[in-house]
Coordinates of C-alpha atoms in Angstrom, one line a residue:
Chain A
M1 CA 4.9 7.1 -45.9
K2 CA 3.3 5.1 -42.9
Y3 CA -0.4 5.5 -42.6
L4 CA -2.5 4.5 -39.4
C5 CA -6.0 3.2 -40.2
L6 CA -8.4 3.0 -37.4
A7 CA -11.4 0.8 -37.7
Y8 CA -14.7 2.2 -35.7
E9 CA -17.5 -0.1 -35.7
Q10 CA -20.7 -0.1 -33.6
E11 CA -20.5 -3.3 -31.7
E12 CA -24.3 -3.7 -32.1
T13 CA -24.1 -4.0 -35.8
L14 CA -21.5 -6.7 -35.5
N15 CA -23.2 -8.5 -32.8
A16 CA -26.2 -8.6 -35.3
L17 CA -24.8 -10.4 -37.7
T18 CA -25.8 -14.1 -38.2
P19 CA -22.9 -16.7 -37.3
S20 CA -22.3 -17.2 -41.0
E21 CA -22.2 -13.5 -42.1
W22 CA -19.8 -13.0 -39.3
E23 CA -17.7 -16.0 -40.4
S24 CA -17.4 -14.7 -44.1
L25 CA -16.6 -11.3 -42.6
R26 CA -13.8 -12.7 -40.4
A27 CA -12.2 -14.9 -43.3
E28 CA -12.5 -12.0 -45.6
T29 CA -10.3 -9.9 -43.1
L30 CA -7.9 -12.4 -42.4
S31 CA -7.3 -13.0 -46.1
Y32 CA -6.9 -9.2 -46.7
V33 CA -4.4 -9.0 -43.9
E34 CA -2.6 -11.9 -45.7
T35 CA -2.8 -9.9 -49.1
L36 CA -1.3 -6.8 -47.6
R37 CA 1.5 -8.8 -45.7
E38 CA 2.4 -10.3 -49.0
S39 CA 2.5 -7.0 -50.7
G40 CA 4.8 -5.7 -48.2
R41 CA 2.2 -2.8 -47.2
L42 CA 1.5 -4.0 -43.7
V43 CA 3.7 -2.9 -40.8
A44 CA 1.2 -4.1 -37.8
T45 CA -2.4 -4.8 -37.3
E46 CA -4.3 -5.9 -34.4
A47 CA -8.1 -6.5 -33.4
L48 CA -9.2 -4.9 -30.0
Q49 CA -11.3 -6.3 -27.3
S50 CA -14.6 -4.8 -26.9
A51 CA -14.6 -1.0 -25.6
R52 CA -16.3 -2.4 -22.7
S53 CA -12.8 -3.6 -21.3
A54 CA -11.2 0.0 -21.9
S55 CA -10.4 2.5 -19.3
K56 CA -9.3 6.2 -19.9
L57 CA -6.7 7.7 -17.8
Q58 CA -5.4 11.2 -17.2
V59 CA -2.5 12.8 -15.3
R60 CA -3.2 16.3 -14.1
N61 CA -1.0 18.2 -11.6
G62 CA 0.6 15.1 -11.2
K63 CA -2.4 13.0 -10.3
L64 CA -3.4 10.0 -12.2
S65 CA -7.1 9.6 -12.7
V66 CA -8.4 6.2 -14.0
T67 CA -12.0 6.0 -15.4
D68 CA -14.3 3.3 -16.9
G69 CA -14.3 4.1 -20.6
P70 CA -17.5 5.7 -21.6
F71 CA -19.2 2.9 -23.7
A72 CA -22.4 2.8 -26.0
E73 CA -23.3 -0.1 -28.1
T74 CA -25.0 2.1 -30.6
K75 CA -21.9 4.6 -30.9
E76 CA -18.9 3.6 -33.0
Q77 CA -15.8 2.4 -31.1
L78 CA -12.4 1.8 -31.9
G79 CA -12.6 -1.8 -32.9
G80 CA -9.0 -2.5 -34.5
F81 CA -6.1 -0.7 -36.5
F82 CA -4.0 -1.4 -39.4
L83 CA -0.6 0.5 -39.9
I84 CA 0.6 0.5 -43.8
E85 CA 3.1 1.9 -46.0
A86 CA 1.7 3.6 -48.9
K87 CA 3.1 5.6 -51.5
D88 CA 0.7 8.6 -50.7
F89 CA -2.6 9.3 -49.3
N90 CA -4.4 8.1 -52.4
E91 CA -3.0 4.9 -52.2
A92 CA -3.6 4.5 -48.5
I93 CA -7.5 5.4 -49.3
Q94 CA -7.3 2.8 -51.8
V95 CA -5.9 0.2 -49.3
A96 CA -8.0 1.1 -46.5
S97 CA -11.2 1.1 -48.6
K98 CA -11.0 -2.6 -49.2
W99 CA -10.7 -3.3 -45.6
P100 CA -13.9 -5.2 -44.9
S101 CA -15.3 -3.6 -42.2
A102 CA -15.5 -0.2 -44.1
R103 CA -18.8 -1.6 -45.3
L104 CA -20.2 -1.8 -41.8
G105 CA -18.5 1.1 -40.0
T106 CA -15.9 4.0 -40.6
I107 CA -12.1 3.8 -41.2
E108 CA -10.3 6.6 -40.2
V109 CA -7.1 7.2 -42.0
R110 CA -4.4 8.9 -40.2
P111 CA -0.6 10.2 -41.8
I112 CA 1.9 9.3 -39.5
E113 CA 4.1 12.1 -38.2
P114 CA 7.9 11.2 -38.9
A115 CA 9.1 12.9 -36.2
L116 CA 7.6 15.5 -33.4
R117 CA 8.1 19.0 -34.8
P118 CA 10.4 21.2 -32.5
E119 CA 8.5 24.5 -33.0
R120 CA 4.7 23.4 -32.3
R121 CA 2.8 20.2 -32.2
Y122 CA 0.3 20.7 -35.0
G123 CA 1.6 23.4 -37.9
Chain B
M1 CA -7.9 -32.3 3.7
N2 CA -8.4 -31.6 7.2
G3 CA -9.3 -34.6 9.6
P4 CA -12.5 -33.9 11.4
S5 CA -12.3 -33.6 15.3
A6 CA -13.3 -36.5 16.8
A7 CA -14.3 -34.6 19.9
Q8 CA -17.5 -33.4 18.2
V9 CA -19.5 -36.4 17.7
G10 CA -19.3 -40.0 18.2
P11 CA -18.7 -42.8 15.6
A12 CA -19.8 -41.9 12.0
G13 CA -23.5 -42.4 11.4
S14 CA -24.7 -42.4 15.3
M15 CA -25.1 -38.9 15.4
S16 CA -28.3 -37.9 17.2
E17 CA -31.1 -35.8 15.4
Q18 CA -30.3 -33.2 18.1
G19 CA -26.5 -33.1 17.1
A20 CA -27.4 -33.1 13.3
E21 CA -29.3 -30.1 13.9
R22 CA -26.4 -28.3 15.9
V23 CA -24.1 -29.2 12.9
R24 CA -26.3 -27.8 10.4
A25 CA -26.6 -24.4 12.5
I26 CA -22.8 -24.5 12.8
V27 CA -22.5 -24.6 9.1
E28 CA -24.9 -21.7 8.8
A29 CA -22.9 -19.6 11.2
T30 CA -19.7 -20.7 9.4
Y31 CA -21.5 -19.4 6.1
R32 CA -22.3 -16.0 7.7
A33 CA -18.9 -15.5 9.1
E34 CA -16.6 -16.9 6.6
S35 CA -18.2 -17.1 2.9
R36 CA -16.7 -13.9 1.7
R37 CA -13.4 -14.6 3.1
V38 CA -13.3 -17.8 1.6
L39 CA -14.6 -16.6 -1.6
A40 CA -11.8 -14.0 -1.7
T41 CA -9.2 -16.9 -1.7
F42 CA -10.9 -18.9 -4.3
I43 CA -10.7 -15.8 -6.6
R44 CA -7.1 -15.7 -6.1
L45 CA -6.6 -19.5 -6.6
L46 CA -8.9 -20.0 -9.4
G47 CA -8.4 -16.4 -11.3
D48 CA -12.2 -16.3 -11.9
F49 CA -15.2 -15.0 -10.1
D50 CA -17.6 -17.2 -11.5
L51 CA -15.6 -20.4 -10.8
A52 CA -15.0 -19.2 -7.4
E53 CA -18.6 -18.7 -6.5
E54 CA -18.9 -22.5 -7.8
A55 CA -16.4 -23.5 -5.6
L56 CA -17.6 -21.6 -2.7
H57 CA -21.1 -23.3 -3.4
D58 CA -19.6 -26.8 -3.7
A59 CA -17.4 -26.3 -0.7
F60 CA -20.5 -25.7 1.5
A61 CA -22.5 -28.2 0.0
A62 CA -19.9 -30.8 0.9
A63 CA -19.8 -29.5 4.4
V64 CA -23.6 -29.8 4.8
D65 CA -22.9 -33.3 3.6
Q66 CA -19.9 -34.3 5.6
W67 CA -19.7 -32.5 8.6
P68 CA -22.9 -34.1 10.2
R69 CA -21.1 -37.4 9.5
H70 CA -17.7 -37.0 10.1
G71 CA -17.6 -33.8 12.9
V72 CA -16.9 -30.2 12.4
P73 CA -13.2 -29.6 11.5
N74 CA -10.7 -27.9 13.5
S75 CA -10.4 -25.1 11.2
P76 CA -13.6 -24.7 9.1
R77 CA -12.1 -22.2 6.9
A78 CA -9.4 -24.1 5.9
W79 CA -11.6 -27.3 5.3
L80 CA -13.6 -25.2 3.0
V81 CA -10.8 -23.8 0.9
S82 CA -9.5 -27.3 0.4
A83 CA -12.6 -28.9 -0.5
G84 CA -13.7 -26.2 -2.5
R85 CA -10.4 -26.3 -4.6
F86 CA -10.4 -30.0 -5.1
K87 CA -14.0 -29.6 -6.6
A88 CA -12.8 -26.6 -8.8
I89 CA -9.7 -29.0 -10.0
D90 CA -12.3 -31.8 -10.6
A91 CA -14.6 -29.4 -12.6
I92 CA -11.9 -27.9 -14.7
R93 CA -10.3 -31.4 -15.6
R94 CA -13.8 -32.6 -16.6
R95 CA -14.1 -29.4 -19.2
A96 CA -10.4 -29.8 -20.1
R97 CA -11.6 -33.0 -22.2
F98 CA -13.1 -30.4 -24.6
D99 CA -10.6 -27.4 -23.9
A100 CA -6.7 -28.3 -23.8
S101 CA -5.8 -24.8 -22.4
L102 CA -7.9 -25.5 -19.3
S103 CA -5.6 -28.7 -18.4
E104 CA -2.8 -26.4 -18.1
I105 CA -4.9 -24.0 -15.6
A106 CA -5.8 -27.1 -13.8
H107 CA -2.3 -28.2 -13.2
Q108 CA -1.3 -24.8 -12.2
I109 CA -4.0 -24.5 -9.5
E110 CA -2.8 -27.9 -8.3
T111 CA 0.9 -26.9 -8.1
A112 CA 0.3 -23.4 -6.8
S113 CA -1.8 -24.8 -3.9
E114 CA 0.9 -27.6 -3.0
G115 CA 3.0 -27.0 0.1
G116 CA 1.0 -24.8 2.2
A117 CA -2.2 -26.5 1.6
E118 CA -4.0 -24.6 4.2
P119 CA -3.9 -20.8 3.8
D120 CA -3.0 -19.1 7.1
D121 CA -5.0 -16.2 8.6
K122 CA -2.8 -13.5 6.9
A123 CA -3.1 -15.0 3.6
V124 CA -6.9 -14.9 3.9
Q125 CA -6.9 -11.5 5.5
D126 CA -4.7 -10.4 2.2
D127 CA -7.3 -12.2 -0.1
H128 CA -10.1 -10.3 1.5
L129 CA -8.4 -7.0 1.1
R130 CA -7.7 -7.8 -2.6
L131 CA -11.3 -8.5 -3.2
I132 CA -12.0 -5.0 -1.9
F133 CA -9.5 -3.6 -4.0
T134 CA -10.4 -5.0 -7.1
C135 CA -14.3 -4.5 -6.7
C136 CA -13.4 -1.0 -6.3
H137 CA -10.8 -0.5 -9.1
P138 CA -11.0 2.8 -10.6
A139 CA -11.2 1.4 -14.4
L140 CA -14.8 0.3 -13.4
S141 CA -17.5 2.7 -13.7
P142 CA -18.8 3.9 -10.1
E143 CA -22.0 2.2 -10.4
A144 CA -20.3 -1.2 -11.2
Q145 CA -17.8 -0.5 -8.0
V146 CA -20.8 -0.3 -5.9
A147 CA -22.7 -3.2 -7.1
L148 CA -19.7 -5.6 -7.1
T149 CA -18.8 -4.5 -3.9
L150 CA -22.5 -5.2 -2.2
R151 CA -22.5 -8.3 -4.2
E152 CA -19.1 -9.8 -3.6
V153 CA -17.6 -8.4 -0.6
C154 CA -20.8 -7.9 1.5
G155 CA -22.7 -11.0 -0.2
L156 CA -26.1 -9.0 -0.7
T157 CA -27.9 -10.7 -3.1
T158 CA -28.7 -9.1 -6.6
E159 CA -32.2 -8.6 -6.2
A160 CA -31.3 -6.9 -2.5
I161 CA -29.0 -4.4 -4.3
A162 CA -31.5 -3.9 -6.8
R163 CA -34.1 -3.0 -4.5
A164 CA -31.8 -0.9 -2.4
F165 CA -30.9 1.5 -5.4
L166 CA -34.3 1.5 -7.1
A167 CA -33.1 -0.4 -10.2
S168 CA -34.4 -3.6 -11.7
P169 CA -32.7 -6.8 -10.8
S170 CA -31.9 -7.7 -14.6
T171 CA -30.1 -4.1 -14.9
L172 CA -28.2 -5.0 -11.7
A173 CA -27.3 -8.4 -12.7
Q174 CA -26.0 -7.3 -16.2
R175 CA -23.8 -4.5 -14.5
I176 CA -22.3 -7.1 -12.1
V177 CA -21.8 -9.5 -15.0
R178 CA -20.0 -6.7 -17.4
A179 CA -17.8 -5.7 -14.3
K180 CA -16.8 -9.2 -13.6
A181 CA -16.1 -9.8 -17.6
K182 CA -14.2 -6.6 -17.7
I183 CA -12.0 -7.5 -14.7
R184 CA -11.0 -10.9 -16.6
D185 CA -11.1 -9.4 -20.1
A186 CA -8.8 -6.3 -19.4
G187 CA -6.6 -8.1 -17.1
I188 CA -7.3 -6.0 -14.1
P189 CA -5.2 -7.6 -11.4
Y190 CA -6.1 -9.0 -8.3
A191 CA -4.0 -7.3 -5.9
V192 CA -3.6 -5.0 -3.0
P193 CA -2.0 -1.8 -4.6
G194 CA 1.8 -1.2 -3.7
A195 CA 2.5 1.7 -1.4
A196 CA 2.8 4.4 -4.3
D197 CA -0.6 3.8 -5.6
L198 CA -2.2 3.0 -2.2
P199 CA -3.6 6.6 -1.3
E200 CA -5.5 6.9 -4.6
R201 CA -6.8 3.5 -4.9
L202 CA -7.7 3.6 -1.2
E203 CA -9.7 6.9 -2.2
S204 CA -11.7 4.8 -4.5
V205 CA -12.6 2.2 -1.9
L206 CA -13.6 4.9 0.6
R207 CA -15.7 6.8 -2.0
V208 CA -17.7 3.4 -2.7
I209 CA -18.1 2.9 1.3
Y210 CA -19.3 6.4 1.9
L211 CA -21.7 6.0 -1.4
V212 CA -23.2 2.9 0.2
F213 CA -23.7 4.9 3.5
N214 CA -25.1 7.9 2.0
E215 CA -27.6 6.1 -0.2
G216 CA -28.7 4.6 3.3
Y217 CA -28.4 7.9 5.2
S218 CA -30.0 10.1 2.7
P219 CA -31.3 8.2 -0.5
S220 CA -31.5 10.0 -3.5
S221 CA -35.0 9.6 -4.1
G222 CA -38.0 7.7 -2.7
Q223 CA -40.2 8.0 0.6
A224 CA -38.1 7.1 3.2
V225 CA -35.8 9.6 4.7
T226 CA -33.3 6.8 5.6
R227 CA -32.4 3.2 4.7
H228 CA -30.9 1.6 7.5
D229 CA -29.8 -1.6 5.7
L230 CA -27.5 -0.1 3.3
S231 CA -25.5 2.3 6.1
A232 CA -25.4 -0.7 8.5
E233 CA -23.6 -2.5 5.4
A234 CA -21.3 0.3 4.6
I235 CA -20.5 0.2 8.4
R236 CA -19.8 -3.3 8.5
L237 CA -17.4 -2.7 5.5
G238 CA -15.6 0.1 7.2
T239 CA -15.0 -2.0 10.1
L240 CA -13.8 -4.6 8.2
L241 CA -11.5 -2.2 6.2
I242 CA -9.8 -0.8 9.1
E243 CA -9.3 -4.4 10.7
L244 CA -7.6 -5.2 7.5
L245 CA -5.8 -1.9 6.6
P246 CA -5.7 0.5 9.4
E247 CA -4.9 3.6 7.4
P248 CA -6.0 7.2 9.0
E249 CA -8.5 8.1 6.3
A250 CA -10.3 4.7 6.6
V251 CA -10.4 5.1 10.3
G252 CA -11.9 8.5 9.6
L253 CA -14.5 7.3 7.5
L254 CA -15.5 5.0 9.9
A255 CA -15.9 7.6 12.5
L256 CA -17.8 9.7 10.4
M257 CA -20.2 7.0 9.6
L258 CA -20.8 6.0 13.2
L259 CA -21.2 9.6 14.1
N260 CA -23.8 10.3 11.6
E261 CA -25.7 7.0 12.3
S262 CA -25.9 7.9 15.9
R263 CA -28.3 10.5 15.0
R264 CA -30.6 8.2 12.6
L265 CA -33.4 8.0 15.1
A266 CA -33.5 11.9 16.1
R267 CA -33.2 12.5 12.2
T268 CA -37.0 11.6 11.4
S269 CA -40.1 12.5 13.0
A270 CA -43.1 10.2 13.9
S271 CA -44.7 11.3 10.9
G272 CA -41.6 10.4 8.9
D273 CA -40.4 14.0 8.5
L274 CA -36.7 15.5 8.3
V275 CA -35.6 16.8 11.8
L276 CA -32.8 19.4 11.3
L277 CA -29.6 18.9 13.6
D278 CA -30.5 21.9 15.6
E279 CA -34.2 20.8 16.6
Q280 CA -33.3 16.9 17.1
D281 CA -34.1 15.5 20.5
R282 CA -30.4 14.6 21.7
S283 CA -31.6 12.0 24.1
L284 CA -32.1 9.9 21.1
W285 CA -28.8 10.0 19.8
N286 CA -26.7 6.7 20.1
R287 CA -24.3 7.3 22.8
K288 CA -22.4 4.1 22.0
Q289 CA -21.8 4.9 18.4
I290 CA -20.7 8.6 19.6
A291 CA -18.2 7.3 21.8
K292 CA -16.8 4.7 19.4
G293 CA -16.9 7.6 16.6
I294 CA -15.0 10.1 18.9
S295 CA -12.2 7.7 19.9
L296 CA -11.8 6.8 16.2
V297 CA -11.6 10.4 15.1
E298 CA -9.1 11.1 17.9
R299 CA -7.1 8.0 16.6
A300 CA -7.2 9.4 13.1
L301 CA -6.0 12.9 14.0
A302 CA -3.3 11.7 16.2
S303 CA -1.7 10.0 13.1
R304 CA -1.2 13.4 11.4
R305 CA -1.9 12.1 8.0
F306 CA -5.5 12.6 8.0
G307 CA -7.7 14.2 5.1
P308 CA -11.1 15.3 4.5
Y309 CA -13.1 12.2 6.1
T310 CA -11.5 12.8 9.4
L311 CA -12.1 16.5 9.3
Q312 CA -15.7 16.0 8.6
A313 CA -15.8 13.3 11.4
A314 CA -14.2 15.8 13.9
I315 CA -16.7 18.3 12.7
S316 CA -19.8 15.7 13.4
A317 CA -17.9 14.9 16.8
V318 CA -18.0 18.6 17.8
H319 CA -21.8 18.6 17.3
A320 CA -22.1 15.2 19.1
E321 CA -20.4 16.9 22.0
A322 CA -22.6 19.8 22.5
A323 CA -25.5 19.1 25.0
S324 CA -28.1 21.3 23.1
G325 CA -27.9 23.2 19.8
A326 CA -27.4 26.4 21.4
A327 CA -24.4 24.9 23.3
T328 CA -22.7 24.1 19.9
D329 CA -19.0 25.1 19.6
W330 CA -19.3 27.0 16.5
P331 CA -15.8 28.6 16.4
Q332 CA -14.3 25.4 16.5
I333 CA -16.8 24.1 13.7
A334 CA -15.9 26.9 11.6
G335 CA -12.2 26.5 12.1
L336 CA -12.5 22.7 11.1
Y337 CA -14.3 24.0 8.1
D338 CA -11.4 26.1 7.1
V339 CA -9.1 23.6 7.1
L340 CA -11.5 21.1 5.2
A341 CA -12.0 23.9 2.7
R342 CA -8.1 24.0 2.0
V343 CA -7.7 20.1 1.7
M344 CA -10.8 19.7 -0.7
R345 CA -12.1 22.0 -2.7
S346 CA -15.6 21.8 -3.0
P347 CA -18.5 24.2 -3.2
V348 CA -20.6 21.9 -1.1
V349 CA -17.9 22.2 1.8
E350 CA -17.8 26.0 1.3
L351 CA -21.5 26.1 1.7
N352 CA -21.2 24.3 4.9
R353 CA -18.4 26.5 6.0
A354 CA -20.7 29.5 5.4
V355 CA -23.5 28.2 7.4
A356 CA -21.0 27.7 10.3
I357 CA -19.7 30.9 9.9
A358 CA -23.1 32.5 10.0
M359 CA -23.8 30.7 13.4
R360 CA -20.4 32.2 14.6
D361 CA -20.5 35.5 13.2
G362 CA -24.1 36.1 12.5
P363 CA -26.4 35.7 9.5
E364 CA -25.3 38.4 7.2
A365 CA -21.6 37.1 7.3
G366 CA -23.0 33.8 6.1
L367 CA -25.3 35.1 3.4
A368 CA -22.7 37.0 1.9
L369 CA -20.5 33.7 1.5
I370 CA -23.6 31.9 0.2
D371 CA -24.4 34.6 -2.4
A372 CA -20.5 34.7 -3.6
I373 CA -20.6 30.7 -4.1
L374 CA -24.0 31.3 -6.2
A375 CA -22.5 34.1 -8.3
R376 CA -19.8 31.9 -9.4
G377 CA -22.6 29.8 -11.0
E378 CA -21.8 27.0 -8.6
L379 CA -24.5 25.1 -6.8
T380 CA -27.3 27.1 -8.7
D381 CA -28.9 23.4 -8.9
Y382 CA -28.4 22.4 -5.7
S383 CA -31.6 22.7 -3.3
F384 CA -29.6 22.7 -0.2
A385 CA -27.8 26.0 -1.0
H386 CA -31.1 27.6 -1.8
A387 CA -32.5 26.3 1.2
A388 CA -29.3 27.4 3.6
R389 CA -29.9 30.8 1.9
A390 CA -33.7 30.8 2.7
D391 CA -33.1 30.1 6.3
L392 CA -30.4 33.1 6.5
C393 CA -32.7 35.5 5.1
R394 CA -35.5 34.2 7.4
R395 CA -33.4 35.1 10.4
L396 CA -32.6 38.3 9.0
G397 CA -36.2 39.1 8.8
R398 CA -36.1 39.2 4.7
H399 CA -39.1 37.5 4.4
A400 CA -39.6 38.1 0.8
Q401 CA -36.2 36.9 -0.1
A402 CA -36.7 33.6 1.7
R403 CA -39.9 33.0 0.4
L404 CA -38.2 33.1 -3.3
A405 CA -35.4 31.0 -2.0
Y406 CA -37.5 28.5 -0.3
Q407 CA -39.8 28.0 -3.6
Q408 CA -36.3 27.5 -5.5
A409 CA -35.2 24.9 -3.1
L410 CA -38.7 23.1 -3.7
T411 CA -38.2 22.9 -7.4
L412 CA -34.9 21.4 -7.1
T413 CA -35.5 18.5 -4.7
R414 CA -37.1 15.1 -5.6
Q415 CA -36.8 14.0 -1.9
E416 CA -40.2 13.6 -0.4
P417 CA -39.5 14.3 3.4
E418 CA -37.4 17.2 2.3
R419 CA -40.2 18.8 0.2
R420 CA -42.3 18.4 3.2
F421 CA -40.0 20.5 5.4
L422 CA -39.4 23.1 3.0
K423 CA -43.1 23.5 2.6
R424 CA -43.5 23.8 6.3
R425 CA -41.0 26.3 6.5
L426 CA -42.4 28.3 3.7
G427 CA -46.1 28.0 5.7
E428 CA -44.3 29.7 8.7
L429 CA -43.3 33.0 7.2
P430 CA -45.4 35.6 8.1
V431 CA -47.6 36.8 5.4
Q432 CA -46.8 40.4 3.9

C-alpha cells in the first residue's frame, strides 16, 4: 500500500541551524533517501521551495482567483514530501519516523486512496 | 552601439562649459522620461529585477560619461538599452568565472538580442506593460503588488513609499525584496496575459492603481484629508495604462480618478476639515480635470463593455455636471447605482445607493434600506454607514436616534478630519 508522507517544518527553525548542523541534516536526509530507494520503498520524493513562493488558487462560479499563500515563519509549512510503499500503516510510520526532519518538525502520514470511490469521497 | 549625432556638439573634447551643462540637463530629462521603460526592457532581456536595476544604473552612468564628449545620440532610449546590455553581459561574464551556469545565461542574452539590436517603440511599450502586469500579479500579496508597482513602475524610492504608507523603510524594503524573490523563485512569467486571462488580470492591475489613488485621496489614517502625491502618481499610472492598453474599464478608472481628484481643493476647508460634496464650493472644482473625466466616461460607456469603474465614474460625472448640490440629478444617480449594484455586489455600493434613493424619494426610503443592510450584519463596523444613518435621522427630526448613530460612527473612525466632522454634527443637534 502507498503512503504519502508530508514533512512540515518551521522555516524559522531550519534557518536557525548553524551551517554545520544544516550540512549534517542534509547529508543524513540524502543518505536516508538512498536507503529507501535501494530497499524499493521509495516511489517519489521532492523538497519544496520556501512557502513564500507559494500561491493559492480557487475556482468558484467559474472564476479563478489566485492569492499569495499566507506565510508565517513561525508556523509549520509543508517543506517536502516522500511517497512510499509499505505493507501497512505501522510500517509506514516506522519508515517516516526515521526521516531526519521528523526530529525538528512534523510528518503527516496519509494512506493513498487506490481509486476515487463512486458513492462518496470520504466514507 | 548608436553613433552620436554630430550635430549636437563640435569635435570631441571641445564642448563648452555651457554645452556640458545642457547635456547634463538632457541626461536628467531622459532619466525622468525613459528610465522606467528602459528598466522594463532590461528585466525582459536579463530575466532578473536586480540585474536590470544594475544595468539601468550602468547605462545612465555611461550616458553621463559619454554624451558630453560624443554628443547626445539620435535615439537615447536605444543607446541606453545597448549600453546597459553590454555592461550586463560583461558583469555576468565576470561572475561566470565562479559559476559556470552564468556563462550560458550571458550567451543567451547576447544571442537573444542579436539581429534587432535596438528594440522598437512597440517592443518597449510591451515591456512596460509586462512590468505592470508582473508587479500586479495576483500571486503576490496585495501590499507587495502596491509596493512593487510604486517602486518599479513609478520609480518612487523605498523611503517615499514607506512614508506614504506610514511603514518603516526597512519593512517596505523587505516587502519589495521578497516580492522580487517570489517572482524569480516561483517562475512568475514576465508577460502580458493572453486574451483569456486579460479581464481578471487587468482587474488586479486596476485594483492596485485605485488603491494607490485612494490612499492619496482618503488616507486610512493620519492627520491629512488627502495626500496629493499618491493620487497624482495613480493618475499618471492610469494615463500610462490606457496609452498601452485602452480597455474600457481602464479608461473608466482614469475617468473616476480625475473626477474625484477635480474636487480635491473643495474637499478640505482652510482648517483642514472634510467638506461634504453637498457643501463644497463648486468654483474650486478643477474644470479641466472634469472635462477630461467626462470625455473618458463617454468613451468607456460607448464601448458597451464597461464595468464598475466606469459606472462609478459616470455617477461622479453627474455630480460634476450639477451647478449646485440642489441641482443634482438624483434620479439619474439612483439609476446608475441600480446598475452598479447589479454588476458589483457590495454592501458599500448598496449603502451609496440608499443615500441616492433618500435624495430622490426622501429620507424615510433611504433609512429603510440602510437599516436592512445593517440588519444583515453587514457594515456594522463601517463608520460611514452609521454617519449616513445619522444624517437621515437628523433630516427626519429623530434627534435621539441621530445622536446615537453619530456616536457609533465616532467610535469606528480613526481618521482625524472625519472625527472632527462627526463631532461638529453632534454639536449641531438640538439639545433635548
